[in-house]
mmCIF file with all atom_site columns, C-alpha atoms in Angstrom:
data_model
loop_
_atom_site.group_PDB
_atom_site.id
_atom_site.type_symbol
_atom_site.label_atom_id
_atom_site.label_alt_id
_atom_site.label_comp_id
_atom_site.label_asym_id
_atom_site.label_entity_id
_atom_site.label_seq_id
_atom_site.pdbx_PDB_ins_code
_atom_site.Cartn_x
_atom_site.Cartn_y
_atom_site.Cartn_z
_atom_site.occupancy
_atom_site.B_iso_or_equiv
_atom_site.pdbx_formal_charge
_atom_site.auth_seq_id
_atom_site.auth_comp_id
_atom_site.auth_asym_id
_atom_site.auth_atom_id
_atom_site.pdbx_PDB_model_num
ATOM 1   C CA . UNK A 1 1   ? 9.304   -13.769 9.194   1.00 0.00 ? 1   UNK A CA 1
ATOM 2   C CA . UNK A 1 2   ? 7.732   -11.047 7.059   1.00 0.00 ? 2   UNK A CA 1
ATOM 3   C CA . UNK A 1 3   ? 8.829   -10.839 3.442   1.00 0.00 ? 3   UNK A CA 1
ATOM 4   C CA . UNK A 1 4   ? 9.660   -7.147  3.841   1.00 0.00 ? 4   UNK A CA 1
ATOM 5   C CA . UNK A 1 5   ? 10.904  -5.754  7.143   1.00 0.00 ? 5   UNK A CA 1
ATOM 6   C CA . UNK A 1 6   ? 10.868  -2.057  7.990   1.00 0.00 ? 6   UNK A CA 1
ATOM 7   C CA . UNK A 1 7   ? 11.479  -0.281  11.281  1.00 0.00 ? 7   UNK A CA 1
ATOM 8   C CA . UNK A 1 8   ? 8.217   1.547   12.097  1.00 0.00 ? 8   UNK A CA 1
ATOM 9   C CA . UNK A 1 9   ? 10.004  4.317   13.996  1.00 0.00 ? 9   UNK A CA 1
ATOM 10  C CA . UNK A 1 10  ? 8.856   6.961   14.738  1.00 0.00 ? 10  UNK A CA 1
ATOM 11  C CA . UNK A 1 11  ? 11.800  8.968   13.463  1.00 0.00 ? 11  UNK A CA 1
ATOM 12  C CA . UNK A 1 12  ? 12.088  12.640  14.408  1.00 0.00 ? 12  UNK A CA 1
ATOM 13  C CA . UNK A 1 13  ? 14.652  14.962  12.812  1.00 0.00 ? 13  UNK A CA 1
ATOM 14  C CA . UNK A 1 14  ? 15.241  18.726  12.636  1.00 0.00 ? 14  UNK A CA 1
ATOM 15  C CA . UNK A 1 15  ? 14.496  20.604  9.432   1.00 0.00 ? 15  UNK A CA 1
ATOM 16  C CA . UNK A 1 16  ? 17.396  20.408  6.995   1.00 0.00 ? 16  UNK A CA 1
ATOM 17  C CA . UNK A 1 17  ? 18.657  17.034  8.214   1.00 0.00 ? 17  UNK A CA 1
ATOM 18  C CA . UNK A 1 18  ? 19.481  14.110  5.953   1.00 0.00 ? 18  UNK A CA 1
ATOM 19  C CA . UNK A 1 19  ? 17.060  11.260  6.523   1.00 0.00 ? 19  UNK A CA 1
ATOM 20  C CA . UNK A 1 20  ? 17.820  7.596   5.869   1.00 0.00 ? 20  UNK A CA 1
ATOM 21  C CA . UNK A 1 21  ? 14.972  5.087   5.690   1.00 0.00 ? 21  UNK A CA 1
ATOM 22  C CA . UNK A 1 22  ? 15.628  1.382   5.218   1.00 0.00 ? 22  UNK A CA 1
ATOM 23  C CA . UNK A 1 23  ? 14.023  -1.953  4.473   1.00 0.00 ? 23  UNK A CA 1
ATOM 24  C CA . UNK A 1 24  ? 15.232  -5.516  4.161   1.00 0.00 ? 24  UNK A CA 1
ATOM 25  C CA . UNK A 1 25  ? 13.559  -8.284  2.224   1.00 0.00 ? 25  UNK A CA 1
ATOM 26  C CA . UNK A 1 26  ? 13.867  -12.039 2.128   1.00 0.00 ? 26  UNK A CA 1
ATOM 27  C CA . UNK A 1 27  ? 12.801  -13.152 -1.368  1.00 0.00 ? 27  UNK A CA 1
ATOM 28  C CA . UNK A 1 28  ? 15.610  -12.949 -3.931  1.00 0.00 ? 28  UNK A CA 1
ATOM 29  C CA . UNK A 1 29  ? 12.978  -13.055 -6.701  1.00 0.00 ? 29  UNK A CA 1
ATOM 30  C CA . UNK A 1 30  ? 11.910  -9.503  -5.905  1.00 0.00 ? 30  UNK A CA 1
ATOM 31  C CA . UNK A 1 31  ? 13.119  -7.260  -8.703  1.00 0.00 ? 31  UNK A CA 1
ATOM 32  C CA . UNK A 1 32  ? 11.000  -4.114  -8.573  1.00 0.00 ? 32  UNK A CA 1
ATOM 33  C CA . UNK A 1 33  ? 11.313  -1.758  -5.625  1.00 0.00 ? 33  UNK A CA 1
ATOM 34  C CA . UNK A 1 34  ? 9.248   1.240   -4.704  1.00 0.00 ? 34  UNK A CA 1
ATOM 35  C CA . UNK A 1 35  ? 8.849   3.840   -2.015  1.00 0.00 ? 35  UNK A CA 1
ATOM 36  C CA . UNK A 1 36  ? 5.430   5.180   -1.199  1.00 0.00 ? 36  UNK A CA 1
ATOM 37  C CA . UNK A 1 37  ? 4.625   8.194   0.961   1.00 0.00 ? 37  UNK A CA 1
ATOM 38  C CA . UNK A 1 38  ? 1.446   8.289   3.039   1.00 0.00 ? 38  UNK A CA 1
ATOM 39  C CA . UNK A 1 39  ? 0.161   11.413  4.720   1.00 0.00 ? 39  UNK A CA 1
ATOM 40  C CA . UNK A 1 40  ? -2.158  11.090  7.689   1.00 0.00 ? 40  UNK A CA 1
ATOM 41  C CA . UNK A 1 41  ? -5.632  9.837   6.734   1.00 0.00 ? 41  UNK A CA 1
ATOM 42  C CA . UNK A 1 42  ? -4.677  9.558   3.066   1.00 0.00 ? 42  UNK A CA 1
ATOM 43  C CA . UNK A 1 43  ? -3.822  6.689   0.746   1.00 0.00 ? 43  UNK A CA 1
ATOM 44  C CA . UNK A 1 44  ? -0.189  5.913   -0.128  1.00 0.00 ? 44  UNK A CA 1
ATOM 45  C CA . UNK A 1 45  ? 1.248   7.649   -3.192  1.00 0.00 ? 45  UNK A CA 1
ATOM 46  C CA . UNK A 1 46  ? 4.176   6.472   -5.300  1.00 0.00 ? 46  UNK A CA 1
ATOM 47  C CA . UNK A 1 47  ? 7.332   8.438   -4.559  1.00 0.00 ? 47  UNK A CA 1
ATOM 48  C CA . UNK A 1 48  ? 10.179  6.502   -6.181  1.00 0.00 ? 48  UNK A CA 1
ATOM 49  C CA . UNK A 1 49  ? 10.587  3.413   -8.342  1.00 0.00 ? 49  UNK A CA 1
ATOM 50  C CA . UNK A 1 50  ? 13.744  1.408   -9.078  1.00 0.00 ? 50  UNK A CA 1
ATOM 51  C CA . UNK A 1 51  ? 14.378  -1.788  -10.971 1.00 0.00 ? 51  UNK A CA 1
ATOM 52  C CA . UNK A 1 52  ? 17.019  -4.233  -9.686  1.00 0.00 ? 52  UNK A CA 1
ATOM 53  C CA . UNK A 1 53  ? 20.152  -2.868  -8.032  1.00 0.00 ? 53  UNK A CA 1
ATOM 54  C CA . UNK A 1 54  ? 21.417  0.692   -8.193  1.00 0.00 ? 54  UNK A CA 1
ATOM 55  C CA . UNK A 1 55  ? 20.558  4.264   -7.341  1.00 0.00 ? 55  UNK A CA 1
ATOM 56  C CA . UNK A 1 56  ? 17.878  6.602   -8.570  1.00 0.00 ? 56  UNK A CA 1
ATOM 57  C CA . UNK A 1 57  ? 17.701  10.292  -7.765  1.00 0.00 ? 57  UNK A CA 1
ATOM 58  C CA . UNK A 1 58  ? 14.732  12.648  -7.959  1.00 0.00 ? 58  UNK A CA 1
ATOM 59  C CA . UNK A 1 59  ? 15.269  16.084  -6.505  1.00 0.00 ? 59  UNK A CA 1
ATOM 60  C CA . UNK A 1 60  ? 15.940  15.734  -2.788  1.00 0.00 ? 60  UNK A CA 1
ATOM 61  C CA . UNK A 1 61  ? 15.136  12.015  -2.833  1.00 0.00 ? 61  UNK A CA 1
ATOM 62  C CA . UNK A 1 62  ? 17.502  9.127   -3.622  1.00 0.00 ? 62  UNK A CA 1
ATOM 63  C CA . UNK A 1 63  ? 16.423  5.480   -3.725  1.00 0.00 ? 63  UNK A CA 1
ATOM 64  C CA . UNK A 1 64  ? 19.060  2.791   -3.426  1.00 0.00 ? 64  UNK A CA 1
ATOM 65  C CA . UNK A 1 65  ? 18.781  -0.968  -3.888  1.00 0.00 ? 65  UNK A CA 1
ATOM 66  C CA . UNK A 1 66  ? 21.460  -3.502  -2.956  1.00 0.00 ? 66  UNK A CA 1
ATOM 67  C CA . UNK A 1 67  ? 20.228  -6.892  -4.109  1.00 0.00 ? 67  UNK A CA 1
ATOM 68  C CA . UNK A 1 68  ? 23.305  -8.706  -2.792  1.00 0.00 ? 68  UNK A CA 1
ATOM 69  C CA . UNK A 1 69  ? 22.343  -7.812  0.766   1.00 0.00 ? 69  UNK A CA 1
ATOM 70  C CA . UNK A 1 70  ? 18.579  -7.521  0.080   1.00 0.00 ? 70  UNK A CA 1
ATOM 71  C CA . UNK A 1 71  ? 18.579  -3.968  1.356   1.00 0.00 ? 71  UNK A CA 1
ATOM 72  C CA . UNK A 1 72  ? 16.492  -0.990  0.191   1.00 0.00 ? 72  UNK A CA 1
ATOM 73  C CA . UNK A 1 73  ? 17.133  2.610   1.216   1.00 0.00 ? 73  UNK A CA 1
ATOM 74  C CA . UNK A 1 74  ? 15.543  6.011   0.732   1.00 0.00 ? 74  UNK A CA 1
ATOM 75  C CA . UNK A 1 75  ? 17.535  9.153   1.461   1.00 0.00 ? 75  UNK A CA 1
ATOM 76  C CA . UNK A 1 76  ? 15.939  12.572  1.880   1.00 0.00 ? 76  UNK A CA 1
ATOM 77  C CA . UNK A 1 77  ? 18.262  15.576  1.698   1.00 0.00 ? 77  UNK A CA 1
ATOM 78  C CA . UNK A 1 78  ? 17.434  18.948  3.246   1.00 0.00 ? 78  UNK A CA 1
ATOM 79  C CA . UNK A 1 79  ? 14.340  17.520  4.889   1.00 0.00 ? 79  UNK A CA 1
ATOM 80  C CA . UNK A 1 80  ? 11.315  19.800  5.209   1.00 0.00 ? 80  UNK A CA 1
ATOM 81  C CA . UNK A 1 81  ? 8.338   19.792  7.601   1.00 0.00 ? 81  UNK A CA 1
ATOM 82  C CA . UNK A 1 82  ? 6.204   18.908  4.570   1.00 0.00 ? 82  UNK A CA 1
ATOM 83  C CA . UNK A 1 83  ? 8.127   15.617  4.363   1.00 0.00 ? 83  UNK A CA 1
ATOM 84  C CA . UNK A 1 84  ? 6.493   14.525  7.623   1.00 0.00 ? 84  UNK A CA 1
ATOM 85  C CA . UNK A 1 85  ? 4.601   11.373  6.676   1.00 0.00 ? 85  UNK A CA 1
ATOM 86  C CA . UNK A 1 86  ? 4.816   7.589   6.759   1.00 0.00 ? 86  UNK A CA 1
ATOM 87  C CA . UNK A 1 87  ? 7.180   6.084   4.188   1.00 0.00 ? 87  UNK A CA 1
ATOM 88  C CA . UNK A 1 88  ? 6.515   2.553   2.972   1.00 0.00 ? 88  UNK A CA 1
ATOM 89  C CA . UNK A 1 89  ? 8.852   0.404   0.944   1.00 0.00 ? 89  UNK A CA 1
ATOM 90  C CA . UNK A 1 90  ? 7.252   -2.049  -1.463  1.00 0.00 ? 90  UNK A CA 1
ATOM 91  C CA . UNK A 1 91  ? 8.394   -4.727  -3.859  1.00 0.00 ? 91  UNK A CA 1
ATOM 92  C CA . UNK A 1 92  ? 7.181   -7.441  -6.203  1.00 0.00 ? 92  UNK A CA 1
ATOM 93  C CA . UNK A 1 93  ? 8.540   -10.154 -8.481  1.00 0.00 ? 93  UNK A CA 1
ATOM 94  C CA . UNK A 1 94  ? 8.681   -9.898  -12.271 1.00 0.00 ? 94  UNK A CA 1
ATOM 95  C CA . UNK A 1 95  ? 5.710   -12.169 -12.895 1.00 0.00 ? 95  UNK A CA 1
ATOM 96  C CA . UNK A 1 96  ? 3.152   -10.660 -10.571 1.00 0.00 ? 96  UNK A CA 1
ATOM 97  C CA . UNK A 1 97  ? 1.809   -7.250  -9.761  1.00 0.00 ? 97  UNK A CA 1
ATOM 98  C CA . UNK A 1 98  ? 1.255   -8.286  -6.166  1.00 0.00 ? 98  UNK A CA 1
ATOM 99  C CA . UNK A 1 99  ? 2.900   -5.495  -4.196  1.00 0.00 ? 99  UNK A CA 1
ATOM 100 C CA . UNK A 1 100 ? 4.299   -6.479  -0.809  1.00 0.00 ? 100 UNK A CA 1
ATOM 101 C CA . UNK A 1 101 ? 4.694   -3.554  1.598   1.00 0.00 ? 101 UNK A CA 1
ATOM 102 C CA . UNK A 1 102 ? 6.904   -2.969  4.579   1.00 0.00 ? 102 UNK A CA 1
ATOM 103 C CA . UNK A 1 103 ? 5.361   -1.852  7.840   1.00 0.00 ? 103 UNK A CA 1
ATOM 104 C CA . UNK A 1 104 ? 6.089   1.819   7.097   1.00 0.00 ? 104 UNK A CA 1
ATOM 105 C CA . UNK A 1 105 ? 8.325   4.298   8.968   1.00 0.00 ? 105 UNK A CA 1
ATOM 106 C CA . UNK A 1 106 ? 6.708   7.403   10.443  1.00 0.00 ? 106 UNK A CA 1
ATOM 107 C CA . UNK A 1 107 ? 8.884   10.481  9.928   1.00 0.00 ? 107 UNK A CA 1
ATOM 108 C CA . UNK A 1 108 ? 8.487   13.835  11.642  1.00 0.00 ? 108 UNK A CA 1
ATOM 109 C CA . UNK A 1 109 ? 10.554  16.800  10.503  1.00 0.00 ? 109 UNK A CA 1
ATOM 110 C CA . UNK A 1 110 ? 10.538  19.558  13.102  1.00 0.00 ? 110 UNK A CA 1
ATOM 111 C CA . UNK A 1 111 ? 10.869  23.215  12.038  1.00 0.00 ? 111 UNK A CA 1
ATOM 112 C CA . UNK B 2 1   ? -9.413  12.685  -13.327 1.00 0.00 ? 1   UNK B CA 1
ATOM 113 C CA . UNK B 2 2   ? -11.035 12.167  -9.911  1.00 0.00 ? 2   UNK B CA 1
ATOM 114 C CA . UNK B 2 3   ? -8.682  9.355   -8.950  1.00 0.00 ? 3   UNK B CA 1
ATOM 115 C CA . UNK B 2 4   ? -9.767  6.192   -7.177  1.00 0.00 ? 4   UNK B CA 1
ATOM 116 C CA . UNK B 2 5   ? -13.014 6.827   -5.334  1.00 0.00 ? 5   UNK B CA 1
ATOM 117 C CA . UNK B 2 6   ? -13.967 4.863   -2.234  1.00 0.00 ? 6   UNK B CA 1
ATOM 118 C CA . UNK B 2 7   ? -17.124 4.975   -0.201  1.00 0.00 ? 7   UNK B CA 1
ATOM 119 C CA . UNK B 2 8   ? -17.997 5.341   2.540   1.00 0.00 ? 8   UNK B CA 1
ATOM 120 C CA . UNK B 2 9   ? -15.063 7.225   4.107   1.00 0.00 ? 9   UNK B CA 1
ATOM 121 C CA . UNK B 2 10  ? -16.040 6.044   7.566   1.00 0.00 ? 10  UNK B CA 1
ATOM 122 C CA . UNK B 2 11  ? -18.170 3.130   8.678   1.00 0.00 ? 11  UNK B CA 1
ATOM 123 C CA . UNK B 2 12  ? -19.120 2.200   12.219  1.00 0.00 ? 12  UNK B CA 1
ATOM 124 C CA . UNK B 2 13  ? -21.095 -0.992  12.596  1.00 0.00 ? 13  UNK B CA 1
ATOM 125 C CA . UNK B 2 14  ? -22.027 -3.498  15.237  1.00 0.00 ? 14  UNK B CA 1
ATOM 126 C CA . UNK B 2 15  ? -20.501 -6.933  15.416  1.00 0.00 ? 15  UNK B CA 1
ATOM 127 C CA . UNK B 2 16  ? -22.427 -9.399  13.297  1.00 0.00 ? 16  UNK B CA 1
ATOM 128 C CA . UNK B 2 17  ? -23.644 -6.852  10.764  1.00 0.00 ? 17  UNK B CA 1
ATOM 129 C CA . UNK B 2 18  ? -22.869 -6.966  7.068   1.00 0.00 ? 18  UNK B CA 1
ATOM 130 C CA . UNK B 2 19  ? -20.503 -4.307  5.736   1.00 0.00 ? 19  UNK B CA 1
ATOM 131 C CA . UNK B 2 20  ? -20.044 -3.363  2.081   1.00 0.00 ? 20  UNK B CA 1
ATOM 132 C CA . UNK B 2 21  ? -17.162 -1.198  0.917   1.00 0.00 ? 21  UNK B CA 1
ATOM 133 C CA . UNK B 2 22  ? -17.191 0.302   -2.565  1.00 0.00 ? 22  UNK B CA 1
ATOM 134 C CA . UNK B 2 23  ? -14.545 1.344   -5.038  1.00 0.00 ? 23  UNK B CA 1
ATOM 135 C CA . UNK B 2 24  ? -14.494 3.097   -8.399  1.00 0.00 ? 24  UNK B CA 1
ATOM 136 C CA . UNK B 2 25  ? -11.096 2.693   -10.099 1.00 0.00 ? 25  UNK B CA 1
ATOM 137 C CA . UNK B 2 26  ? -9.533  5.119   -12.544 1.00 0.00 ? 26  UNK B CA 1
ATOM 138 C CA . UNK B 2 27  ? -10.989 4.706   -16.004 1.00 0.00 ? 27  UNK B CA 1
ATOM 139 C CA . UNK B 2 28  ? -8.744  2.593   -18.210 1.00 0.00 ? 28  UNK B CA 1
ATOM 140 C CA . UNK B 2 29  ? -6.925  0.906   -15.348 1.00 0.00 ? 29  UNK B CA 1
ATOM 141 C CA . UNK B 2 30  ? -7.004  -2.858  -15.847 1.00 0.00 ? 30  UNK B CA 1
ATOM 142 C CA . UNK B 2 31  ? -5.875  -3.820  -12.351 1.00 0.00 ? 31  UNK B CA 1
ATOM 143 C CA . UNK B 2 32  ? -7.736  -3.299  -9.087  1.00 0.00 ? 32  UNK B CA 1
ATOM 144 C CA . UNK B 2 33  ? -6.400  -4.117  -5.625  1.00 0.00 ? 33  UNK B CA 1
ATOM 145 C CA . UNK B 2 34  ? -7.974  -4.270  -2.179  1.00 0.00 ? 34  UNK B CA 1
ATOM 146 C CA . UNK B 2 35  ? -5.628  -3.677  0.777   1.00 0.00 ? 35  UNK B CA 1
ATOM 147 C CA . UNK B 2 36  ? -6.204  -3.563  4.519   1.00 0.00 ? 36  UNK B CA 1
ATOM 148 C CA . UNK B 2 37  ? -4.054  -1.427  6.832   1.00 0.00 ? 37  UNK B CA 1
ATOM 149 C CA . UNK B 2 38  ? -3.671  -1.843  10.586  1.00 0.00 ? 38  UNK B CA 1
ATOM 150 C CA . UNK B 2 39  ? -1.058  -0.621  13.035  1.00 0.00 ? 39  UNK B CA 1
ATOM 151 C CA . UNK B 2 40  ? -0.042  -4.171  13.877  1.00 0.00 ? 40  UNK B CA 1
ATOM 152 C CA . UNK B 2 41  ? 0.114   -5.706  10.407  1.00 0.00 ? 41  UNK B CA 1
ATOM 153 C CA . UNK B 2 42  ? 0.662   -2.735  8.094   1.00 0.00 ? 42  UNK B CA 1
ATOM 154 C CA . UNK B 2 43  ? -0.683  -2.868  4.533   1.00 0.00 ? 43  UNK B CA 1
ATOM 155 C CA . UNK B 2 44  ? -1.859  -6.309  3.503   1.00 0.00 ? 44  UNK B CA 1
ATOM 156 C CA . UNK B 2 45  ? -3.095  -7.279  0.052   1.00 0.00 ? 45  UNK B CA 1
ATOM 157 C CA . UNK B 2 46  ? -6.473  -8.981  0.277   1.00 0.00 ? 46  UNK B CA 1
ATOM 158 C CA . UNK B 2 47  ? -7.323  -9.610  -3.384  1.00 0.00 ? 47  UNK B CA 1
ATOM 159 C CA . UNK B 2 48  ? -6.640  -8.234  -6.831  1.00 0.00 ? 48  UNK B CA 1
ATOM 160 C CA . UNK B 2 49  ? -8.445  -8.274  -10.155 1.00 0.00 ? 49  UNK B CA 1
ATOM 161 C CA . UNK B 2 50  ? -7.288  -8.060  -13.749 1.00 0.00 ? 50  UNK B CA 1
ATOM 162 C CA . UNK B 2 51  ? -9.949  -7.043  -16.266 1.00 0.00 ? 51  UNK B CA 1
ATOM 163 C CA . UNK B 2 52  ? -12.649 -7.740  -13.666 1.00 0.00 ? 52  UNK B CA 1
ATOM 164 C CA . UNK B 2 53  ? -11.393 -11.284 -13.003 1.00 0.00 ? 53  UNK B CA 1
ATOM 165 C CA . UNK B 2 54  ? -10.027 -12.182 -9.550  1.00 0.00 ? 54  UNK B CA 1
ATOM 166 C CA . UNK B 2 55  ? -6.391  -13.224 -9.930  1.00 0.00 ? 55  UNK B CA 1
ATOM 167 C CA . UNK B 2 56  ? -5.159  -13.744 -6.377  1.00 0.00 ? 56  UNK B CA 1
ATOM 168 C CA . UNK B 2 57  ? -7.394  -13.895 -3.308  1.00 0.00 ? 57  UNK B CA 1
ATOM 169 C CA . UNK B 2 58  ? -4.898  -15.628 -1.042  1.00 0.00 ? 58  UNK B CA 1
ATOM 170 C CA . UNK B 2 59  ? -4.879  -12.635 1.287   1.00 0.00 ? 59  UNK B CA 1
ATOM 171 C CA . UNK B 2 60  ? -8.588  -12.783 2.050   1.00 0.00 ? 60  UNK B CA 1
ATOM 172 C CA . UNK B 2 61  ? -8.666  -13.611 5.763   1.00 0.00 ? 61  UNK B CA 1
ATOM 173 C CA . UNK B 2 62  ? -11.564 -16.045 5.773   1.00 0.00 ? 62  UNK B CA 1
ATOM 174 C CA . UNK B 2 63  ? -14.891 -16.876 4.217   1.00 0.00 ? 63  UNK B CA 1
ATOM 175 C CA . UNK B 2 64  ? -16.522 -13.898 5.869   1.00 0.00 ? 64  UNK B CA 1
ATOM 176 C CA . UNK B 2 65  ? -14.775 -11.728 3.283   1.00 0.00 ? 65  UNK B CA 1
ATOM 177 C CA . UNK B 2 66  ? -15.830 -11.605 -0.360  1.00 0.00 ? 66  UNK B CA 1
ATOM 178 C CA . UNK B 2 67  ? -15.033 -9.271  -3.249  1.00 0.00 ? 67  UNK B CA 1
ATOM 179 C CA . UNK B 2 68  ? -16.633 -8.709  -6.604  1.00 0.00 ? 68  UNK B CA 1
ATOM 180 C CA . UNK B 2 69  ? -15.948 -6.647  -9.683  1.00 0.00 ? 69  UNK B CA 1
ATOM 181 C CA . UNK B 2 70  ? -19.070 -6.772  -11.864 1.00 0.00 ? 70  UNK B CA 1
ATOM 182 C CA . UNK B 2 71  ? -17.654 -4.270  -14.369 1.00 0.00 ? 71  UNK B CA 1
ATOM 183 C CA . UNK B 2 72  ? -14.564 -2.211  -15.077 1.00 0.00 ? 72  UNK B CA 1
ATOM 184 C CA . UNK B 2 73  ? -15.770 0.777   -13.073 1.00 0.00 ? 73  UNK B CA 1
ATOM 185 C CA . UNK B 2 74  ? -16.960 -0.769  -9.824  1.00 0.00 ? 74  UNK B CA 1
ATOM 186 C CA . UNK B 2 75  ? -15.825 -3.188  -7.134  1.00 0.00 ? 75  UNK B CA 1
ATOM 187 C CA . UNK B 2 76  ? -17.134 -4.165  -3.719  1.00 0.00 ? 76  UNK B CA 1
ATOM 188 C CA . UNK B 2 77  ? -15.596 -5.774  -0.650  1.00 0.00 ? 77  UNK B CA 1
ATOM 189 C CA . UNK B 2 78  ? -18.111 -7.362  1.660   1.00 0.00 ? 78  UNK B CA 1
ATOM 190 C CA . UNK B 2 79  ? -17.669 -8.609  5.206   1.00 0.00 ? 79  UNK B CA 1
ATOM 191 C CA . UNK B 2 80  ? -20.405 -10.778 6.654   1.00 0.00 ? 80  UNK B CA 1
ATOM 192 C CA . UNK B 2 81  ? -20.671 -11.136 9.568   1.00 0.00 ? 81  UNK B CA 1
ATOM 193 C CA . UNK B 2 82  ? -18.317 -8.399  10.738  1.00 0.00 ? 82  UNK B CA 1
ATOM 194 C CA . UNK B 2 83  ? -16.146 -8.810  13.853  1.00 0.00 ? 83  UNK B CA 1
ATOM 195 C CA . UNK B 2 84  ? -14.216 -6.264  15.976  1.00 0.00 ? 84  UNK B CA 1
ATOM 196 C CA . UNK B 2 85  ? -10.899 -7.615  14.629  1.00 0.00 ? 85  UNK B CA 1
ATOM 197 C CA . UNK B 2 86  ? -11.963 -6.458  11.159  1.00 0.00 ? 86  UNK B CA 1
ATOM 198 C CA . UNK B 2 87  ? -11.552 -2.853  12.290  1.00 0.00 ? 87  UNK B CA 1
ATOM 199 C CA . UNK B 2 88  ? -8.979  -1.304  9.951   1.00 0.00 ? 88  UNK B CA 1
ATOM 200 C CA . UNK B 2 89  ? -8.575  1.091   7.054   1.00 0.00 ? 89  UNK B CA 1
ATOM 201 C CA . UNK B 2 90  ? -9.434  -0.583  3.769   1.00 0.00 ? 90  UNK B CA 1
ATOM 202 C CA . UNK B 2 91  ? -7.825  0.797   0.633   1.00 0.00 ? 91  UNK B CA 1
ATOM 203 C CA . UNK B 2 92  ? -8.660  0.242   -2.987  1.00 0.00 ? 92  UNK B CA 1
ATOM 204 C CA . UNK B 2 93  ? -5.973  0.877   -5.614  1.00 0.00 ? 93  UNK B CA 1
ATOM 205 C CA . UNK B 2 94  ? -5.863  0.650   -9.389  1.00 0.00 ? 94  UNK B CA 1
ATOM 206 C CA . UNK B 2 95  ? -3.122  0.442   -11.993 1.00 0.00 ? 95  UNK B CA 1
ATOM 207 C CA . UNK B 2 96  ? -3.026  0.548   -15.804 1.00 0.00 ? 96  UNK B CA 1
ATOM 208 C CA . UNK B 2 97  ? -0.565  -2.342  -16.029 1.00 0.00 ? 97  UNK B CA 1
ATOM 209 C CA . UNK B 2 98  ? 0.953   -5.025  -13.870 1.00 0.00 ? 98  UNK B CA 1
ATOM 210 C CA . UNK B 2 99  ? 4.198   -3.775  -12.428 1.00 0.00 ? 99  UNK B CA 1
ATOM 211 C CA . UNK B 2 100 ? 5.287   -1.212  -9.880  1.00 0.00 ? 100 UNK B CA 1
ATOM 212 C CA . UNK B 2 101 ? 6.804   1.233   -12.364 1.00 0.00 ? 101 UNK B CA 1
ATOM 213 C CA . UNK B 2 102 ? 3.316   2.230   -13.428 1.00 0.00 ? 102 UNK B CA 1
ATOM 214 C CA . UNK B 2 103 ? 2.422   3.051   -9.878  1.00 0.00 ? 103 UNK B CA 1
ATOM 215 C CA . UNK B 2 104 ? -0.654  2.009   -8.020  1.00 0.00 ? 104 UNK B CA 1
ATOM 216 C CA . UNK B 2 105 ? -3.070  4.867   -7.368  1.00 0.00 ? 105 UNK B CA 1
ATOM 217 C CA . UNK B 2 106 ? -4.725  4.474   -4.013  1.00 0.00 ? 106 UNK B CA 1
ATOM 218 C CA . UNK B 2 107 ? -8.048  5.830   -2.876  1.00 0.00 ? 107 UNK B CA 1
ATOM 219 C CA . UNK B 2 108 ? -8.417  7.687   0.412   1.00 0.00 ? 108 UNK B CA 1
ATOM 220 C CA . UNK B 2 109 ? -9.599  4.554   2.174   1.00 0.00 ? 109 UNK B CA 1
ATOM 221 C CA . UNK B 2 110 ? -12.587 3.465   4.246   1.00 0.00 ? 110 UNK B CA 1
ATOM 222 C CA . UNK B 2 111 ? -12.044 3.532   7.992   1.00 0.00 ? 111 UNK B CA 1
ATOM 223 C CA . UNK B 2 112 ? -14.064 0.642   9.405   1.00 0.00 ? 112 UNK B CA 1
ATOM 224 C CA . UNK B 2 113 ? -14.855 0.322   13.077  1.00 0.00 ? 113 UNK B CA 1
ATOM 225 C CA . UNK B 2 114 ? -16.710 -2.746  14.305  1.00 0.00 ? 114 UNK B CA 1
ATOM 226 C CA . UNK B 2 115 ? -18.019 -2.426  17.868  1.00 0.00 ? 115 UNK B CA 1
#
């Protein structure tokens, strides 16, 4: 079993839709949770960061962590064609910088 | 700031040849990471350095892979001999501190094809 599981999709939605992306993880020692966005033929870039459980909002993006169920979510409101990319969840424990990534979910937002 | 710089962008080589990938991290970043990305396995951490010292190389697939960081501004990942299953995109990333809140800045990657 992988430490971080993520449905690779692809996920296709119409412009303006609310998008929900999810990951599950197995190690309860994970405390730091991130979402990265990767455009085609580019490196991943940090989109959102959260520590422990709770919500964090940044514009149209909301990251949510539920440590009790080991579940990580990213919500995108009013999705735009420019949001079309692969979204990767990532996590690590408090005593290492070793980032563990999910498989990535490919999102396409159609105009 | 030019970001993390990787070279070459593309590499096509024959099985059995030696391949060297290069990375220049962001100045002042103490941590450097080498990742490999494939469709099947996603992003996998191969090795990471702190202040030029290898900290965790447990992700290096086998002895054919080696990585060095002779100074704070340069790192190499070498594969010898290369095999078709090594075909992947190899990313280098750097970070000023340990911990995801600082963000890892990734390079644009080297797309390696071994034929």
